[in-house]
Coordinates of C-alpha atoms in Angstrom, one line a residue:
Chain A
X267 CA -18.5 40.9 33.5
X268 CA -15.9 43.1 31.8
X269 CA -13.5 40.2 33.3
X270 CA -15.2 37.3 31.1
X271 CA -14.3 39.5 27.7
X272 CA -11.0 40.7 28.3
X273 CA -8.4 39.5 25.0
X274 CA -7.0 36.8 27.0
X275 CA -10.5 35.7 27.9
X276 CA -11.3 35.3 24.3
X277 CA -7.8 33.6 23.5
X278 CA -9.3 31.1 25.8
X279 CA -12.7 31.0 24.0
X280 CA -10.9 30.6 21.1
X281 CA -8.5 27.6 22.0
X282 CA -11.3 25.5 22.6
X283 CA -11.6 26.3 18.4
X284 CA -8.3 24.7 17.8
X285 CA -9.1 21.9 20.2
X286 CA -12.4 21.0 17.9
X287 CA -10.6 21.5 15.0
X288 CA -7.0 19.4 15.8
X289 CA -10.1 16.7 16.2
X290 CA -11.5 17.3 13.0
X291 CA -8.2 16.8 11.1
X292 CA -6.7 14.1 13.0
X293 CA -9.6 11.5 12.8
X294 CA -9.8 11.4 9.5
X295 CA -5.9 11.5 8.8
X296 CA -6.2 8.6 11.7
X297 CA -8.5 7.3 10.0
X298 CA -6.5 7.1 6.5
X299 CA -3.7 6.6 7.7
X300 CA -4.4 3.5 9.7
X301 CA -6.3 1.9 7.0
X302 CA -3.0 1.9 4.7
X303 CA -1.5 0.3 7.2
X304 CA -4.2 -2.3 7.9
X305 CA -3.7 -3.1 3.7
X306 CA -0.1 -2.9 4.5
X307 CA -0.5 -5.2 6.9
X308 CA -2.6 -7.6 5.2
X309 CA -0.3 -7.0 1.7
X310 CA 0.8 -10.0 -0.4
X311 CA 4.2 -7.9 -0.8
X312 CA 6.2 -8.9 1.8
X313 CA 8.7 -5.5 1.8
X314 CA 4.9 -3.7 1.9
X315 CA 3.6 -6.3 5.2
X316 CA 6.9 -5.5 7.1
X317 CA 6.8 -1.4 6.7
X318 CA 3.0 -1.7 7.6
X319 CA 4.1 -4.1 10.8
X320 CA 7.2 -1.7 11.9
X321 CA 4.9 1.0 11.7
X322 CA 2.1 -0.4 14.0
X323 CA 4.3 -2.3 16.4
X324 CA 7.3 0.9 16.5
X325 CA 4.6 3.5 17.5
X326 CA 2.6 1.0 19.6
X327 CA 5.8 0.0 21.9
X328 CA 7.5 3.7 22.0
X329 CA 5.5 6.0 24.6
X330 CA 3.2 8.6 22.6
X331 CA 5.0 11.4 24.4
X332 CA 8.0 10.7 23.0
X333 CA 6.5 10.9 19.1
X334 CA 4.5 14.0 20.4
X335 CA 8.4 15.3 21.1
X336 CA 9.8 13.9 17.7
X337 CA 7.9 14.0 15.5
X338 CA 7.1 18.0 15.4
X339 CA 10.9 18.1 16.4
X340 CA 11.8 15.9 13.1
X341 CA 9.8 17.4 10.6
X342 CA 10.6 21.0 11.1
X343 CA 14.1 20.2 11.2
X344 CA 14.4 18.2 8.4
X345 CA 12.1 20.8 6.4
X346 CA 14.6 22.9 7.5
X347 CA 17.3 20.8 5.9
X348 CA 16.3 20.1 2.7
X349 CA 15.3 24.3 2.4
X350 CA 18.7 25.2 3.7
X351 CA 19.9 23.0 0.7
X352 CA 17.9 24.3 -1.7
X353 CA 18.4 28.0 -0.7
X354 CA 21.7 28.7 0.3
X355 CA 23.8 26.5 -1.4
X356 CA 26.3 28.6 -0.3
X357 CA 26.8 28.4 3.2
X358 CA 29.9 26.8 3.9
X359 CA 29.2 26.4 7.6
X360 CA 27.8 23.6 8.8
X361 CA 23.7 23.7 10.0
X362 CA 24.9 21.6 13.5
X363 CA 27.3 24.1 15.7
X364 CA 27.8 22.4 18.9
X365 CA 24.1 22.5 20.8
X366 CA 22.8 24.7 17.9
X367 CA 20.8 23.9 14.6
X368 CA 21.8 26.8 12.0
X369 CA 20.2 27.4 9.1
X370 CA 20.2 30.5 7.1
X371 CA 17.2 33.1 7.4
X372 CA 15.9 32.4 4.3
X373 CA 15.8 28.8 4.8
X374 CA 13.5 29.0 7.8
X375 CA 10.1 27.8 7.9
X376 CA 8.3 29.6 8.4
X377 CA 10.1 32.6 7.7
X378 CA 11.1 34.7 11.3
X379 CA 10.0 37.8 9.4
X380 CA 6.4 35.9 9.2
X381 CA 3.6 36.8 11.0
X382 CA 2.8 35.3 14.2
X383 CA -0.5 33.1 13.0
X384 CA 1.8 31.4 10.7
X385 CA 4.1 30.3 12.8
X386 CA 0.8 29.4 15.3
X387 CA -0.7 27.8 12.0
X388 CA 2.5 25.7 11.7
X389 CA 3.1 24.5 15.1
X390 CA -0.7 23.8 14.5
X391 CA -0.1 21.6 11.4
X392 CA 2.9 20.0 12.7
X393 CA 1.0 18.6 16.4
X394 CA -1.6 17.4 13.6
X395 CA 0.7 15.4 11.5
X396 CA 2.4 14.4 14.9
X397 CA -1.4 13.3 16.1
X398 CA -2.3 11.2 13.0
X399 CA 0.9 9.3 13.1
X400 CA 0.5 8.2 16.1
X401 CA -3.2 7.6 16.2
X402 CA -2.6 6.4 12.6
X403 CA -0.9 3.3 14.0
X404 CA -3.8 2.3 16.3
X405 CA -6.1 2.4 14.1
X406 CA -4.4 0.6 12.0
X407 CA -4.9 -2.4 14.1
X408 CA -7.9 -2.4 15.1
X409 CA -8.9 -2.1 11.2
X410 CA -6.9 -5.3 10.7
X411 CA -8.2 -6.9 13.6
X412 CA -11.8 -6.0 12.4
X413 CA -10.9 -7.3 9.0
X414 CA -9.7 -10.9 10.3
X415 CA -13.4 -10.7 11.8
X416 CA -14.9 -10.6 8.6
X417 CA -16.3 -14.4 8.1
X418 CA -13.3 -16.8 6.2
X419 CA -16.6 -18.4 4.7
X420 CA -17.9 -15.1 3.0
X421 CA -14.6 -14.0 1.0
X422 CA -14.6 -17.9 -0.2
X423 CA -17.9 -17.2 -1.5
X424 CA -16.3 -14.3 -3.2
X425 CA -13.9 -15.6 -5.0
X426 CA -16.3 -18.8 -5.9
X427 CA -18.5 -16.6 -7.3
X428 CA -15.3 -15.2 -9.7
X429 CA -14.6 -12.0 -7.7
X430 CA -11.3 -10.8 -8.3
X431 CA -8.7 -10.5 -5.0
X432 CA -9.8 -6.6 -5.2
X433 CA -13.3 -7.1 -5.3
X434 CA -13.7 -9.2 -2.6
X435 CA -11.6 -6.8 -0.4
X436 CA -13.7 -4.0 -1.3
X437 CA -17.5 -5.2 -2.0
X438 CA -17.2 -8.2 0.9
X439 CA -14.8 -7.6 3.4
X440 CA -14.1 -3.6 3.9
X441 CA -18.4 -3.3 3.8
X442 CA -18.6 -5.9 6.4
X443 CA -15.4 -4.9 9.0
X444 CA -16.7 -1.8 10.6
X445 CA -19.0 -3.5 12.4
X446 CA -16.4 -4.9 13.8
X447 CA -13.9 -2.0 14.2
X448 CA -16.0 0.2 15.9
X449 CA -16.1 -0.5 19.3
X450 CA -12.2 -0.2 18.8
X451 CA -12.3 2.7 16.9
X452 CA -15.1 4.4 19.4
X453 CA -12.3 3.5 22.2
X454 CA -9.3 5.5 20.2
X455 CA -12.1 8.4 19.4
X456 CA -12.2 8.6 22.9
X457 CA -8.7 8.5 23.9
X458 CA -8.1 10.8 21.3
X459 CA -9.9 13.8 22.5
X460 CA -8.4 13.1 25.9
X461 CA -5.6 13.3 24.4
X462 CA -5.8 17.0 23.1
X463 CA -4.2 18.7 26.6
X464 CA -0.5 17.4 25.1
X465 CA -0.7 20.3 22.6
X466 CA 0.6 22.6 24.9
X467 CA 3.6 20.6 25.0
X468 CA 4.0 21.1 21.0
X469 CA 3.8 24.7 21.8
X470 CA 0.1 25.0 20.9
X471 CA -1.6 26.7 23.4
X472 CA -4.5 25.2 24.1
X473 CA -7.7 25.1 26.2
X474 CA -5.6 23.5 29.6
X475 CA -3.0 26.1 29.1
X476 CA -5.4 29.4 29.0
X477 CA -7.3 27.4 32.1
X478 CA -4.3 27.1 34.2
X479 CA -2.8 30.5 32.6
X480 CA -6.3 32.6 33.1
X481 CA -7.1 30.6 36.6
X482 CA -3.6 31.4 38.6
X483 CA -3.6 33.7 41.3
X484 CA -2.8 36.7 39.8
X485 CA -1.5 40.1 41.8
X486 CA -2.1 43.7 41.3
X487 CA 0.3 43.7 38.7
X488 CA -2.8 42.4 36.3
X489 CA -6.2 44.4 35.5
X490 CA -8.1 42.3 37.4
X491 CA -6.2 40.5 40.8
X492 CA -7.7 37.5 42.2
X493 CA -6.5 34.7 43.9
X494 CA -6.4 30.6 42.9
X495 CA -9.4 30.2 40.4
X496 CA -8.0 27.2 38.6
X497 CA -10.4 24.8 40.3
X498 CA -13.2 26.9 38.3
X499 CA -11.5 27.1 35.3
X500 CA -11.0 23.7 34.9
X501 CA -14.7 22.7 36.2
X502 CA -15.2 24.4 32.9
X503 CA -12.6 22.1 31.0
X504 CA -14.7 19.0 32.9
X505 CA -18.3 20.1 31.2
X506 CA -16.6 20.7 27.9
X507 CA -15.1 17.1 27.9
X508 CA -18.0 15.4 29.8
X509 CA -20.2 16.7 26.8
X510 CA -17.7 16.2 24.0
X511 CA -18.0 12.2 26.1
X512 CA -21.7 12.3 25.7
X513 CA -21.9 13.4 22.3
X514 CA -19.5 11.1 20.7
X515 CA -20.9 8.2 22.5
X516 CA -24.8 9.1 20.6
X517 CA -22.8 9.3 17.3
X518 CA -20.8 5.9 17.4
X519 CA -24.3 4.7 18.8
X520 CA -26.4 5.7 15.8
X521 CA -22.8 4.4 13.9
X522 CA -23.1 1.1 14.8
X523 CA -26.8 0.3 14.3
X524 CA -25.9 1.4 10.9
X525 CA -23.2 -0.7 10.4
X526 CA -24.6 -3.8 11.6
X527 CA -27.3 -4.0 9.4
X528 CA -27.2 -7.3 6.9
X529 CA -24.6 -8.4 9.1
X530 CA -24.3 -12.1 10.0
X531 CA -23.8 -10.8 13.8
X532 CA -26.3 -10.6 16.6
X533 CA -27.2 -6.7 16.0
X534 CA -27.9 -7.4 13.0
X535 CA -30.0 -10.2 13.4
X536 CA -32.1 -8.1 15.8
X537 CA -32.3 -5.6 12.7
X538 CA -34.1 -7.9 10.9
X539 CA -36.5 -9.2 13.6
X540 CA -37.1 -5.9 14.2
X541 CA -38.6 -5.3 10.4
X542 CA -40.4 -8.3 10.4
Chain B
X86 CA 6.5 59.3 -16.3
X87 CA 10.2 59.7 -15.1
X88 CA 9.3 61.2 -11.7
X89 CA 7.1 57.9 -11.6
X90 CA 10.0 55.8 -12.5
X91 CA 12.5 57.9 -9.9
X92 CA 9.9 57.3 -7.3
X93 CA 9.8 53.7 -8.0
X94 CA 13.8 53.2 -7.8
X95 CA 13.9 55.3 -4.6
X96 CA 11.3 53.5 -3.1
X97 CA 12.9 50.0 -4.0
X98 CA 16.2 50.9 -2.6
X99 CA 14.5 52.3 0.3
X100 CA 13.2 48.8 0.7
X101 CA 16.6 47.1 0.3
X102 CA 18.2 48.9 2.8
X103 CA 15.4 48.5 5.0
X104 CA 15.5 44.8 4.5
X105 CA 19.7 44.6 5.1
X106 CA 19.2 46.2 8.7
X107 CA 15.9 44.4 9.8
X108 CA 16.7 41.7 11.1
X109 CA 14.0 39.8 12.7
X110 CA 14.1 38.5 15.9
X111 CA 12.3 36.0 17.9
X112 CA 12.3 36.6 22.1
X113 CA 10.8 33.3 23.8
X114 CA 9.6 34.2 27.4
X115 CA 7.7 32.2 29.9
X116 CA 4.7 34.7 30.6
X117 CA 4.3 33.2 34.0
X118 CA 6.9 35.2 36.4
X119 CA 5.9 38.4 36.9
X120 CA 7.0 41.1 37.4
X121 CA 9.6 39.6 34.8
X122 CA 7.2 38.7 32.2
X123 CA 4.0 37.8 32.1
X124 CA 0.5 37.6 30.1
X125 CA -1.5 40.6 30.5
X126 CA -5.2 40.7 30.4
X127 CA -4.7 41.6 26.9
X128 CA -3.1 38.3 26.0
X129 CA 0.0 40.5 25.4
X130 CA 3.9 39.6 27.1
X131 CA 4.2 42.2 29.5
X132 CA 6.5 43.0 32.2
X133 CA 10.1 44.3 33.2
X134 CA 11.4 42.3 30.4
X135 CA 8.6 43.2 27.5
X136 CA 9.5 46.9 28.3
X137 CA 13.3 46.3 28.1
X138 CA 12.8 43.7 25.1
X139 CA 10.9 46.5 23.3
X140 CA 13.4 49.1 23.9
X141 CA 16.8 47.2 23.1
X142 CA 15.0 46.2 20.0
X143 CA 14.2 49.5 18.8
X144 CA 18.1 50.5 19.7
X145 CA 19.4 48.1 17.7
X146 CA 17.1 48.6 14.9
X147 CA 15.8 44.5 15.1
X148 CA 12.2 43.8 14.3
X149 CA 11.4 41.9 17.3
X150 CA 8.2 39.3 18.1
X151 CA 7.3 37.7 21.5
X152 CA 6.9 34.3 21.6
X153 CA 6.0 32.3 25.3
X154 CA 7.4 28.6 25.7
X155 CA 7.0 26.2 28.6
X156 CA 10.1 27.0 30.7
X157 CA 11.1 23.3 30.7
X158 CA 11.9 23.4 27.5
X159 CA 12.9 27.4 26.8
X160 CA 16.3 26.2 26.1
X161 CA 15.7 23.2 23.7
X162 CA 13.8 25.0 21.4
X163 CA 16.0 28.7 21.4
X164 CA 18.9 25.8 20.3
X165 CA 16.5 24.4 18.1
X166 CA 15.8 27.8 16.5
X167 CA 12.2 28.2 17.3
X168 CA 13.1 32.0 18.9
X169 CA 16.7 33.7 18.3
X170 CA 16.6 34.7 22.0
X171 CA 15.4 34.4 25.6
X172 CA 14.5 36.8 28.0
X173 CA 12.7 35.1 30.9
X174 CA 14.3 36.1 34.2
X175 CA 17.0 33.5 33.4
X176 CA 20.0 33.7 35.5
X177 CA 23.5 33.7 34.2
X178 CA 24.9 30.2 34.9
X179 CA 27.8 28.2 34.5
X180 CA 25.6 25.1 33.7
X181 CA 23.3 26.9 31.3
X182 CA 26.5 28.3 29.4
X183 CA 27.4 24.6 28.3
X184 CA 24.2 24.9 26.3
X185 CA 23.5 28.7 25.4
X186 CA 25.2 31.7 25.6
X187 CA 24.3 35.4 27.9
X188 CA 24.5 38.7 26.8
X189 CA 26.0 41.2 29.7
X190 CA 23.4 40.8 32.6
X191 CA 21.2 43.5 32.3
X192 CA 19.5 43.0 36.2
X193 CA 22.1 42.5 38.7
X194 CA 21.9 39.0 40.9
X195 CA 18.5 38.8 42.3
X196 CA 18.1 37.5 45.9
X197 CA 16.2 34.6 46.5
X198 CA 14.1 33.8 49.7
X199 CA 12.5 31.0 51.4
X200 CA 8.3 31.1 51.2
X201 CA 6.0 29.6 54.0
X202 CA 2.8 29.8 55.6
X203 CA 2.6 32.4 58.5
X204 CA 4.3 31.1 61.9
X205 CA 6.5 29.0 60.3
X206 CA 10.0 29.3 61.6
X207 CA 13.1 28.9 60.5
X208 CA 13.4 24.9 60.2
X209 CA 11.3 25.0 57.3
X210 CA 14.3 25.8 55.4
X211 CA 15.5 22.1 55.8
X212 CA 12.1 20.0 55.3
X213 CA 10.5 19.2 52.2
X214 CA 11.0 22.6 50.3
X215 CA 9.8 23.6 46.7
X216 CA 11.4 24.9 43.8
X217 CA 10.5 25.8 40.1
X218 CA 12.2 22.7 38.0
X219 CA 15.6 23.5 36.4
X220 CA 15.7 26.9 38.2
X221 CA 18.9 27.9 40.1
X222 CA 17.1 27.6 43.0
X223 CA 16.2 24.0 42.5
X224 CA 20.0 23.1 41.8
X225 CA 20.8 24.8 44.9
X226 CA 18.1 23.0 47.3
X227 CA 19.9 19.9 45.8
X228 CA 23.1 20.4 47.3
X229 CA 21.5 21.2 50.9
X230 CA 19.7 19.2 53.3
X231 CA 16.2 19.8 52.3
X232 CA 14.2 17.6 50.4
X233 CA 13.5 19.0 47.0
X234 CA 10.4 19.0 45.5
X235 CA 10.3 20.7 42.1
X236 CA 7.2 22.2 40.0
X237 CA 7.1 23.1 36.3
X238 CA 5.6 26.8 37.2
X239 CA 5.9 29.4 39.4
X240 CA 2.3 29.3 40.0
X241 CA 2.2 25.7 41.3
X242 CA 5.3 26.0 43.8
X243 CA 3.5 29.1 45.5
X244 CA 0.0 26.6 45.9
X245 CA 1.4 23.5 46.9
X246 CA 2.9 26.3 50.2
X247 CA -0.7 27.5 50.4
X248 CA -2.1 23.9 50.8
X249 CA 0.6 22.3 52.6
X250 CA 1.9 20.4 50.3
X251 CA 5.0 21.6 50.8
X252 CA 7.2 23.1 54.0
X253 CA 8.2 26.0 52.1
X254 CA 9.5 27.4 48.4
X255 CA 12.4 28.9 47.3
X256 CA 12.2 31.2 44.5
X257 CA 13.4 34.7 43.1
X258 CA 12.2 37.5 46.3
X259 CA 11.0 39.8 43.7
X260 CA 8.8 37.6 42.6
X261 CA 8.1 36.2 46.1
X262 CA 7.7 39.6 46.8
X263 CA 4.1 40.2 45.0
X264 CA 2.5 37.4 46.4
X265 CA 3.3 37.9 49.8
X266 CA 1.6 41.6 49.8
X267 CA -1.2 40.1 48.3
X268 CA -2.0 37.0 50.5
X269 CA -3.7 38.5 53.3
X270 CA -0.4 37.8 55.3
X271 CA -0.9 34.1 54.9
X272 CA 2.4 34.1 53.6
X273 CA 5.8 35.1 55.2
X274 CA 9.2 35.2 53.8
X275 CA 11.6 32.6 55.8
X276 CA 15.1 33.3 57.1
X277 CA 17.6 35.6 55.4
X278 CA 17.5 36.4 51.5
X279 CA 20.4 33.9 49.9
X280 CA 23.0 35.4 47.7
X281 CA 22.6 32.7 44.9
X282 CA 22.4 34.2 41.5
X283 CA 24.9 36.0 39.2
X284 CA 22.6 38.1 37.5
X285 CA 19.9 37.9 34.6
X286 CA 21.0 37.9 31.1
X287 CA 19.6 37.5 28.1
X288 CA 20.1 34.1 26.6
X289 CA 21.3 33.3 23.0
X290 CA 22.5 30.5 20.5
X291 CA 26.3 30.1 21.1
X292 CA 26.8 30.6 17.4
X293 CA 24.9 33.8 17.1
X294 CA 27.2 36.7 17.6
X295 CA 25.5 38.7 15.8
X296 CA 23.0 39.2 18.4
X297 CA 25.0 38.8 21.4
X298 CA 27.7 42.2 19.9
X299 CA 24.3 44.1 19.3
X300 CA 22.2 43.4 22.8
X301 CA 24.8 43.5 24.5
X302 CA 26.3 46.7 23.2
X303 CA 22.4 48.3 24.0
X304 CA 22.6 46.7 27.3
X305 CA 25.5 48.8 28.2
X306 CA 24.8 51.7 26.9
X307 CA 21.2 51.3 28.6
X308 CA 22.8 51.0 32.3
X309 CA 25.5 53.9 31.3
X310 CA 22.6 56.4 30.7
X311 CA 20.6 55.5 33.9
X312 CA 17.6 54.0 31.7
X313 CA 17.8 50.4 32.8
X314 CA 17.8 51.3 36.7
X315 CA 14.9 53.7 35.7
X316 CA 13.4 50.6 34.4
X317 CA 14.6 48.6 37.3
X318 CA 12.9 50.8 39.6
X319 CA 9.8 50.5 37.8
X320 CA 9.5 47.2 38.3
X321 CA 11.0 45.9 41.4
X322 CA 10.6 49.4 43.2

């Protein structure tokens, strides 16, 4: 019993914390994030329509590892930069020595004197940002798919009726299109939380890494010696995403009854035979 | 009301002197190779190398944190200034001095040994043999007739042996050493110890000399007073 509450068993506890909360951020930044680009997408600019394309179709083509790798990677160095800049306008040498990217102490971000939870908090941040991007740019499509969904017939109406461009965007189509984004969506949701175990590769460590970490066999060097328990450890890791599965899957349920209601689509036909 | 002030300065230049020395300093570790270094049931770095970390630290007067990276990419990020240094059983090599640089070693040249299930003999050594990726013993299994197979941890290499995965696994004996005692004597050491490694050093940005005068200097002076064999004998009896 003592074994189930040592520190490291709490870290572990604990990590499925970060897990929950990576999700909480990155959907809605997702979320966000891929609805600009849907407007990008669908902009009358054309400078606007070709960032929002580049940005679907760059992210979409490149493997996700690779912007899990860069992005994190990118960012810190370039905050680095522009603080390096700011702060010590007076070093002379340059930040790239050979293999090595230099930047003076006080130009470090976080700060090497900080605490260790900041730096944690940072690498936290960073996988989010990192997350959203690259979410970001599928959702982004399926929002612009959903929106091409949207009846031709109705936003005519709109504009016959003396809507303005913006109205009919926002009262007609954006009411209307997640009905039709949600399957997609659901789908990214989904891929999304599978998705979590990569953290450990942005030097969060996460639930798969205390598994793996708490489950290998372990000598008498440690407290408590034991032999392969990783099989148990991640039977654990299996319930947690099996349930995360079946809980999701009730919400974009309930989600999509919602959504469908007035809808000139099949569920929402059904809504109405089933009031009358 | 002037002791108060007298106080104050003295305590502020305290403080800035403090500040000049302490330097602080990042060690990035694997946690995953004892008795090296590994995660305790604490969730504390622990091991041969905490103990020595701790103590060159407080030699050299540098206010040190540990940090623990994926070995796969302990390098990429010390260059990419994520930690200022690395003490993870890494061996002095000429390969990884193209990318970082050592301090003195501070363990001398660790043998490594071949790993296989009990009543294996020794043509293990040539099938399909295991090795921890980017390791020296994975460059050295390249260069003989076995077929390599390489795993991102310690931990794996020693299961796919248990299973079968794998003929046998090359790793540090020290190491190799632990899990051995502890198997039940399902697990035997293979052939003779190889002669492959240089020693274990500390590993540092090429541009940080800083460090590299300081550690090393403590480094010395540790194995001239008899503390790092102490230590040594701690660990590895």
């Amino acid at each position: 019993m003592c074994y189930l509450t040592t520190v490291k068993h709490s870290m572990f506890y604990w990590s499925f914390g970060i897990v929950l909360a990576l999700l909480a951020l990155t959907a809605p930044a997702a979320l966000l994030l891929g609805f600009l680009g849907a407007m990008a997408k669908r902009s009358q600019v054309a400078v606007v329509r070709w960032i929002g394309s580049i940005y679907t179709s760059m992210v979409r083509g490149i493997p996700d590892i690779i912007f899990f790798m860069f992005v994190p990677i990118a960012l810190g160095q370039g905050i680095e930069y522009v603080r390096h800049k700011i702060k010590c306008p007076d070093v002379t040498e340059p930040i790239r020595q050979g293999n090595d990217f230099v930047v003076c102490a006080a130009a470090k971000f976080p700060l090497g004197s900080a605490d260790q939870w900041v730096h944690q908090t940072y690498g936290f941040a960073l996988a989010t940002v990192a997350f959203a991007f690259v979410f970001g740019a599928f959702v982004a499509n399926t929002i612009d798919g959903a929106m091409r969904a949207v009846p031709a017939n109705q936003l005519e109406t709109g504009h016959a009726y003396g809507m303005t461009r913006r109205q009919v965007f926002w009262r007609i189509l954006v009411p209307q299109m997640w009905s039709y984004a949600l399957p997609g969506l659901s789908n990214l949701w989904q891929i999304l939380i599978k998705a979590t175990p990569l953290l450990f590769l942005l030097g969060v460590q996460d639930v798969v890494y205390w598994a793996r970490e708490l489950g290998g066999s372990k000598t008498s060097r440690y407290e408590y010696p034991h032999g392969d328990w990783r099989l148990w450890y991640f039977m654990v890791l299996l319930v947690f995403y099996l349930l995360m599965t079946w809980g999701s899957e009730k919400v974009f349920r309930r989600l999509s009854t919602r959504f469908a209601r007035g809808q000139a689509t099949q569920a929402g036909q059904q809504h109405l035979e089933a009031k009358a | 009301m002037k002791k108060l002030i007298i106080g104050l300065a003295l305590a502020v230049c305290a403080s800035g002197t403090a500040m000049a020395q302490e330097r602080t300093v990042r060690i990035g570790t694997e946690g995953a190779y004892p008795p090296y270094n590994f995660i305790n049931d604490n969730g504390q770095v622990d091991g041969f190398e905490r103990e020595l970390g701790d103590r060159l630290c407080e030699m050299t007067g540098f206010n040190c944190t540990w940090v623990t990276n994926d070995w796969d990419t302990i390098i990429p990020n010390l260059v990419a200034g994520n930690y200022d240094a690395i003490m993870a059983g890494m061996s002095i090599t000429d390969a990884r001095k193209e990318m970082i640089s050592f301090t003195q070693r501070y363990k001398p040249g660790d043998p490594s040994s071949f790993l296989a299930l009990e009543g294996a003999d020794e043509s293990v050594m040539t099938g399909v043999v295991a090795a921890q990726s980017n390791t020296i013993q994975s460059s050295y299994l390249a260069d003989t007739p076995a077929t390599l197979v390489e795993f991102p941890t310690p931990e794996d290499m020693v299961a796919a042996v248990r299973n079968g995965e794998v003929d046998a696994a090359l790793a540090n004996s020290a190491y190799l050493s632990d899990v051995i005692n502890e198997s039940g004597g399902r697990l035997v050491f293979v052939g003779e110890p190889l002669d492959i490694a240089d020693g274990v050093g500390m590993g540092l940005r090429q541009s940080d000399n800083e460090l590299r005068e300081a550690f090393d200097a403590a480094i010395k002076e540790l194995e001239d007073n008899g503390e790092l064999q102490v230590m040594l004998d701690k660990w590895f009896n």
